[in-house]
Tab-separated table of C-alpha atoms in Angstrom:
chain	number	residue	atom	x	y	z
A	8	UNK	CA	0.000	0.000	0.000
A	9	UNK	CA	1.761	2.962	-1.179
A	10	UNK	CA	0.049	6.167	-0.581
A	11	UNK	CA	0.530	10.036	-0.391
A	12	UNK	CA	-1.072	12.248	2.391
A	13	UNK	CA	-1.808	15.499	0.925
A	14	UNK	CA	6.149	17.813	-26.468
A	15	UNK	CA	8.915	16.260	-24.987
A	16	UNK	CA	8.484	12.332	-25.482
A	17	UNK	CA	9.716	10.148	-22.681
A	18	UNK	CA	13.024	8.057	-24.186
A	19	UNK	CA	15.311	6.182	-22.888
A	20	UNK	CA	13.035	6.251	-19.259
A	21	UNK	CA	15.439	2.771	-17.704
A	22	UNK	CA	18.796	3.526	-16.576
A	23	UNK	CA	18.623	6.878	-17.028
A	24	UNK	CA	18.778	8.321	-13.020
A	25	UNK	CA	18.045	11.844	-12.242
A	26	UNK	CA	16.709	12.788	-15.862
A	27	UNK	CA	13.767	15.461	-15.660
A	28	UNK	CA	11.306	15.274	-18.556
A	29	UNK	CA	8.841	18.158	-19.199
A	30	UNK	CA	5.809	16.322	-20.340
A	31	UNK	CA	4.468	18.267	-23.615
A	32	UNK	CA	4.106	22.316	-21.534
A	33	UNK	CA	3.169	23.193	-24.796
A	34	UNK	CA	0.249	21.066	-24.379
A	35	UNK	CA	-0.557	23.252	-21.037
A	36	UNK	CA	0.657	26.844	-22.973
A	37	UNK	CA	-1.899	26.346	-26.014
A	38	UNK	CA	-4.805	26.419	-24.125
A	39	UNK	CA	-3.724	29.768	-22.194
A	40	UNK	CA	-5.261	33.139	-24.299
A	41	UNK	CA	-2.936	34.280	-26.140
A	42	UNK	CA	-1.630	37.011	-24.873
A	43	UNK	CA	-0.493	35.228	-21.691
A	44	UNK	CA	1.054	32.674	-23.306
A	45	UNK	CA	3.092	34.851	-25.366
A	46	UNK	CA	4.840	36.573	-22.237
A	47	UNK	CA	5.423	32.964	-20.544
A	48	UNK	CA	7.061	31.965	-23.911
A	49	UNK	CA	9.330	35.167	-24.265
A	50	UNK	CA	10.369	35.242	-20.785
A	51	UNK	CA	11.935	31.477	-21.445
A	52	UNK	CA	11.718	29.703	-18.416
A	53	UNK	CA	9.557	27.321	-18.691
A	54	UNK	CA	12.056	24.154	-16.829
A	55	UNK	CA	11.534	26.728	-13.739
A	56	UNK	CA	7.579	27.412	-14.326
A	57	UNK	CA	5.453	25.671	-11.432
A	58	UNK	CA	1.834	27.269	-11.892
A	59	UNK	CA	0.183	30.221	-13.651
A	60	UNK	CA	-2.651	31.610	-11.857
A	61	UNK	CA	-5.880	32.945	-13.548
A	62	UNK	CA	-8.600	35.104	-10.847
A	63	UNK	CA	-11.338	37.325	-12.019
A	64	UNK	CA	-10.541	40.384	-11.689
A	65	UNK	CA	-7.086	40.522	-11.050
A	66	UNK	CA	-3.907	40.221	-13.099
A	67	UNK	CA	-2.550	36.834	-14.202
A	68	UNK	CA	0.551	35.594	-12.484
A	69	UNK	CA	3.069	32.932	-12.986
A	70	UNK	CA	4.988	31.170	-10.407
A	71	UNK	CA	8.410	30.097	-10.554
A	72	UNK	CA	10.599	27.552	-8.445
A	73	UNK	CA	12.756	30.815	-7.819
A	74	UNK	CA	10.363	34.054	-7.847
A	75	UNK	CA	6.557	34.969	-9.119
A	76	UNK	CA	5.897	37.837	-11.899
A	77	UNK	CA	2.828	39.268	-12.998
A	78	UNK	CA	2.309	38.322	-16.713
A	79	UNK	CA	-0.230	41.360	-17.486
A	80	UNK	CA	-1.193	44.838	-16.277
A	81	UNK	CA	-4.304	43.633	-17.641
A	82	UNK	CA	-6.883	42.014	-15.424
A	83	UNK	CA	-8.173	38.732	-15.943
A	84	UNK	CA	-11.721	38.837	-17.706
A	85	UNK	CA	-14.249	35.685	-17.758
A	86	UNK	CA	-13.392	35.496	-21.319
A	87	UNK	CA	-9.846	34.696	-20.428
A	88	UNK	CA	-11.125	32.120	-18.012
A	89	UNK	CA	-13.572	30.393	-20.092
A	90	UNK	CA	-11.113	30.411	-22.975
A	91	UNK	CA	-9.319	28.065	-20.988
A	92	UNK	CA	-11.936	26.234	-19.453
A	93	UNK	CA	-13.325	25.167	-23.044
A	94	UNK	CA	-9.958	23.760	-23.830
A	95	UNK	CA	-8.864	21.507	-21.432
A	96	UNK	CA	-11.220	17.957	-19.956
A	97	UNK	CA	-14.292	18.667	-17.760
A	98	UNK	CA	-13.898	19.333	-13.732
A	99	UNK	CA	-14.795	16.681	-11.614
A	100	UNK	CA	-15.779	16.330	-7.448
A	101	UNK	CA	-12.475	17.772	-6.435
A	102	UNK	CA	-12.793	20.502	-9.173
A	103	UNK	CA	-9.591	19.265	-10.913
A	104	UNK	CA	-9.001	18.740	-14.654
A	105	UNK	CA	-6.350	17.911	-16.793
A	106	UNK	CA	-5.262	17.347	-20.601
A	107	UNK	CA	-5.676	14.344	-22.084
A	108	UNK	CA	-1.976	12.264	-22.163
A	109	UNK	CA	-0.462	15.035	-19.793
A	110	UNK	CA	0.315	15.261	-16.526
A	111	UNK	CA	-0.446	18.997	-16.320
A	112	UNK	CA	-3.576	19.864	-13.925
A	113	UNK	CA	-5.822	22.591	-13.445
A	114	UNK	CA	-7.817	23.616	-10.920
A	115	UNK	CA	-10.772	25.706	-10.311
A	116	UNK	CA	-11.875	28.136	-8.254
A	117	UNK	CA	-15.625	28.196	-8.248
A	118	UNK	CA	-18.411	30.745	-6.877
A	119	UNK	CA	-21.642	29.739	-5.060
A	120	UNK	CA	-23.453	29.829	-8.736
A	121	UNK	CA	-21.048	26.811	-9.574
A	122	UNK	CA	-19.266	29.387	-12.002
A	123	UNK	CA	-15.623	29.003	-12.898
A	124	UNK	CA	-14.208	32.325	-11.392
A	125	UNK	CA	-10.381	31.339	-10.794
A	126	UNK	CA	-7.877	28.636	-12.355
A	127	UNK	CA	-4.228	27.318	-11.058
A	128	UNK	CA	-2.885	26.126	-13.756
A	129	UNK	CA	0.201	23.641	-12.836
A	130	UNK	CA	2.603	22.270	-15.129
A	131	UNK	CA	2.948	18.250	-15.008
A	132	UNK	CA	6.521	16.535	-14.801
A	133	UNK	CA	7.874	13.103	-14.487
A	134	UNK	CA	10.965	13.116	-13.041
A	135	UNK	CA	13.129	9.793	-13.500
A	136	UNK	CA	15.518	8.665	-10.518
A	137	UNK	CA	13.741	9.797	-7.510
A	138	UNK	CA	12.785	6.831	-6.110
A	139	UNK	CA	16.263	5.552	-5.273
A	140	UNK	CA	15.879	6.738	-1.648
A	141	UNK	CA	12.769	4.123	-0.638
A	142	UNK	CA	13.716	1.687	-3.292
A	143	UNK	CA	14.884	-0.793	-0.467
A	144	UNK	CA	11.803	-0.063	1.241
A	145	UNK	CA	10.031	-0.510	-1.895
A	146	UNK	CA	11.524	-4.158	-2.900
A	147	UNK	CA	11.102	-5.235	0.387
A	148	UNK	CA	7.211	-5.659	0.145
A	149	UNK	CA	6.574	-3.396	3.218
A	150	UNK	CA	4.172	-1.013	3.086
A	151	UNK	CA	4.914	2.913	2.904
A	152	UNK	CA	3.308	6.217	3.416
A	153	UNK	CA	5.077	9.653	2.359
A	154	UNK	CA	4.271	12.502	4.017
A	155	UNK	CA	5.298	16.403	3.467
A	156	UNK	CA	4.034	19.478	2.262
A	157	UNK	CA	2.394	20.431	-1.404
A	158	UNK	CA	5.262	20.458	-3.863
A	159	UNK	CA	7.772	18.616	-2.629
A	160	UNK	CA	7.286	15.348	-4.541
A	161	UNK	CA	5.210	12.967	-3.399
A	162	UNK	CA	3.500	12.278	-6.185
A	163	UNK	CA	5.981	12.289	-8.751
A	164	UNK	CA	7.772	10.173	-6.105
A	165	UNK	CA	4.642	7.275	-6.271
A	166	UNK	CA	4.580	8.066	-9.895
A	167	UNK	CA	8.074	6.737	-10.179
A	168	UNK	CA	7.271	4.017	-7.797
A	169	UNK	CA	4.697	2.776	-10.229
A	170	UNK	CA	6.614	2.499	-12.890
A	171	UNK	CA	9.571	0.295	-10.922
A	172	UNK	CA	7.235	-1.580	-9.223
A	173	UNK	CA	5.300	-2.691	-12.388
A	174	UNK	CA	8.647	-3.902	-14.162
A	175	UNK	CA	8.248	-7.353	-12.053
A	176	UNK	CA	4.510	-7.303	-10.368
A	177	UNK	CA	1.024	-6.669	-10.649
A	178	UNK	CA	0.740	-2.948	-10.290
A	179	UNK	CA	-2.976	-0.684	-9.963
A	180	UNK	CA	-3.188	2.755	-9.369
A	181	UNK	CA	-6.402	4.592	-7.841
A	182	UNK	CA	-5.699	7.745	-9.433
A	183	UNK	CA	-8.621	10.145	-7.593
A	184	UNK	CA	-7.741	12.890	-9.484
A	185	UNK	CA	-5.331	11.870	-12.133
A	186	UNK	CA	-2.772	13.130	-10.260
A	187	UNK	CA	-0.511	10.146	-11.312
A	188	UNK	CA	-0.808	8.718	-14.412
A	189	UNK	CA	-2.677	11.929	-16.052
A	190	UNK	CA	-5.797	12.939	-17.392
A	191	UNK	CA	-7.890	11.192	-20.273
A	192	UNK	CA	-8.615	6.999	-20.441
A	193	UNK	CA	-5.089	5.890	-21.736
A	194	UNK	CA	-2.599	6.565	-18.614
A	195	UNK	CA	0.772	8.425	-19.170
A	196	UNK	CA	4.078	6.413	-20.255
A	197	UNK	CA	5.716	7.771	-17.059
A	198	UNK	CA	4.091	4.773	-15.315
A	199	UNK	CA	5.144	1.989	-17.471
A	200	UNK	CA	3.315	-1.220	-17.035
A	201	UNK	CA	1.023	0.035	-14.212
A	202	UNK	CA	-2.534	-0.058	-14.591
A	203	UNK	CA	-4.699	2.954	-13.503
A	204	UNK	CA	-8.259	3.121	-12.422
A	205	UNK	CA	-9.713	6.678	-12.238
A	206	UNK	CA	-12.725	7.434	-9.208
A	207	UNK	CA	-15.822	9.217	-10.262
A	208	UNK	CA	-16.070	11.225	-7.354
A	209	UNK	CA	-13.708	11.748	-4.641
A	210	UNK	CA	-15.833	10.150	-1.750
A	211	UNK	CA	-15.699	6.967	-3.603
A	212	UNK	CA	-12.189	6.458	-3.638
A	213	UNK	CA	-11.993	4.074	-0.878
A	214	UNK	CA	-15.056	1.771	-2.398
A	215	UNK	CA	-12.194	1.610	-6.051
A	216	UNK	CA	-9.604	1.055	-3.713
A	217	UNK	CA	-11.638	-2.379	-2.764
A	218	UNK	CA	-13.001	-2.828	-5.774
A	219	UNK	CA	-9.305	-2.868	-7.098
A	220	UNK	CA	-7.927	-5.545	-4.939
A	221	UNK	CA	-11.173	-7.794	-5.441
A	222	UNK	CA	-11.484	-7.479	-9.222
A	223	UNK	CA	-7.841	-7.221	-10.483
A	224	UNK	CA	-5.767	-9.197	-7.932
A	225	UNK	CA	-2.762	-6.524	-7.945
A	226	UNK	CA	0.301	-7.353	-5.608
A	227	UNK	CA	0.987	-3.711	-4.824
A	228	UNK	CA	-1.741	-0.594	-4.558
A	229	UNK	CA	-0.649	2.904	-4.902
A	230	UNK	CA	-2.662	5.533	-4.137
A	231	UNK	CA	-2.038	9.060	-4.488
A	232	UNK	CA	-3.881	10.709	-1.389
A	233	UNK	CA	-5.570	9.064	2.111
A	234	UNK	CA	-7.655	11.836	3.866
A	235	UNK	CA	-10.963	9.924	4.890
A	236	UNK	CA	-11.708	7.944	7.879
A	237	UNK	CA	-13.176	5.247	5.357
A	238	UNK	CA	-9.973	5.626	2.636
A	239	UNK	CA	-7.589	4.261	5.659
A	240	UNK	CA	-9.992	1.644	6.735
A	241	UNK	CA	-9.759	0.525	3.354
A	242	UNK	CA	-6.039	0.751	3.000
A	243	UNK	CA	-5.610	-1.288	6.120
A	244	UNK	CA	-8.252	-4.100	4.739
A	245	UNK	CA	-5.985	-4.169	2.171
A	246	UNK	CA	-2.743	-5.169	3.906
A	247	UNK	CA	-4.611	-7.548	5.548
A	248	UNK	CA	-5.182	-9.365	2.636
A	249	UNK	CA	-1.437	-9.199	1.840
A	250	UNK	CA	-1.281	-6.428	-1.117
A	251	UNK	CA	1.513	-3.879	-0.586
């Protein structure tokens, strides 16, 4: 049980430690208007860019590992919003979205009409090599939880754990919010022989987390967040029945 509390194609992905892979930010830049995209793109950056962040109102911002800048003295209308909101794959529970074969997410800010009035945009990567630090952990068949704050790898850690895992057992991850394996049906290469199974709403992860170990007999579960009384109750049902 491995869980987390809280248009460049990937080559070459075995024996290569420490590489960092960008997964396709053009894919993320294209559905920005185009007049923020076109600042993001001449400041040339974008291995630094984190997040750009779209509010009603107020100018857009991007945020990067090292500082923030403001992208536009010009506010953010519900034109530029929707503009993005009509490009990219429909919110769910957890207002999240994504683009399809990406690992790029956005998410919504939303007023008490159920409009769209906000957007963090945050730029997807797989990074290659990071596991190396729990791998023992990992082989040994215990299981593991990683804690820490937003940001500092967790997921891209289980993401990475997923793919090593999978090269010699029977791998599933319940990707809530397609956190791991990215948005759309077919999963993202960045977690090799894996197999994902998405959650229709967020309160149901724990009943896909069962449903996961009943139907598809997987030797190891990875799950990107535990937050609900019921999601550990079903993570310890599974090590009882001997699933990692």
């Amino acid at each position: 049980m491995l869980a987390e509390l809280g248009r460049k194609k990937i080559e070459s992905i075995h024996n290569t430690p420490q590489v960092k892979v960008t997964d396709d930010l053009d894919a993320l830049l294209q559905v920005l208007p185009p007049h923020t995209r076109e600042v993001i793109e001449a400041v040339n950056q974008s291995d630094k860019l984190i997040e750009i962040i779209m509010d009603l109102g107020r100018c857009p911002e991007a945020r990067f590992t090292d500082h923030e800048m403001i992208l536009s003295e010009r506010e953010c209308t519900q034109e530029d919003i929707d503009y993005v909101v009509q490009r990219i794959g429909k919110f769910m529970g957890d207002n999240r979205a994504g683009i399809e074969r990406t690992l790029h997410r956005i998410s919504a800010i939303i007023n008490r009409q159920g409009k769209v009035i906000g957007l963090t945009c945050r730029v997807g990567r797989a990074v290659f090599g990071t596991v190396d630090i729990v791998r023992d952990i990992l082989e040994s068949g215990k299981s593991l939880l990683l804690l820490g704050r937003p940001g500092v790898g967790k997921t891209t850690l289980l993401r990475e754990a997923a793919r090593i895992l999978a090269e010699n057992k029977r791998v599933i991850i319940v990707d809530t919010s397609n956190e791991i394996a990215g948005d759309g049906d077919i999963p993202h290469p960045a977690i090799g022989r894996a197999r994902r199974m998405q959650v229709a709403k967020p309160s149901l992860q724990h009943e896909v987390m069962i449903e996961a170990v009943e139907n598809h007999m997987p030797e190891v579960i990875i799950i990107d967040e535990i937050g609900r009384q019921l999601e550990a109750e079903a993570a310890r049902t599974i090590a009882e029945r001997g699933v990692q």
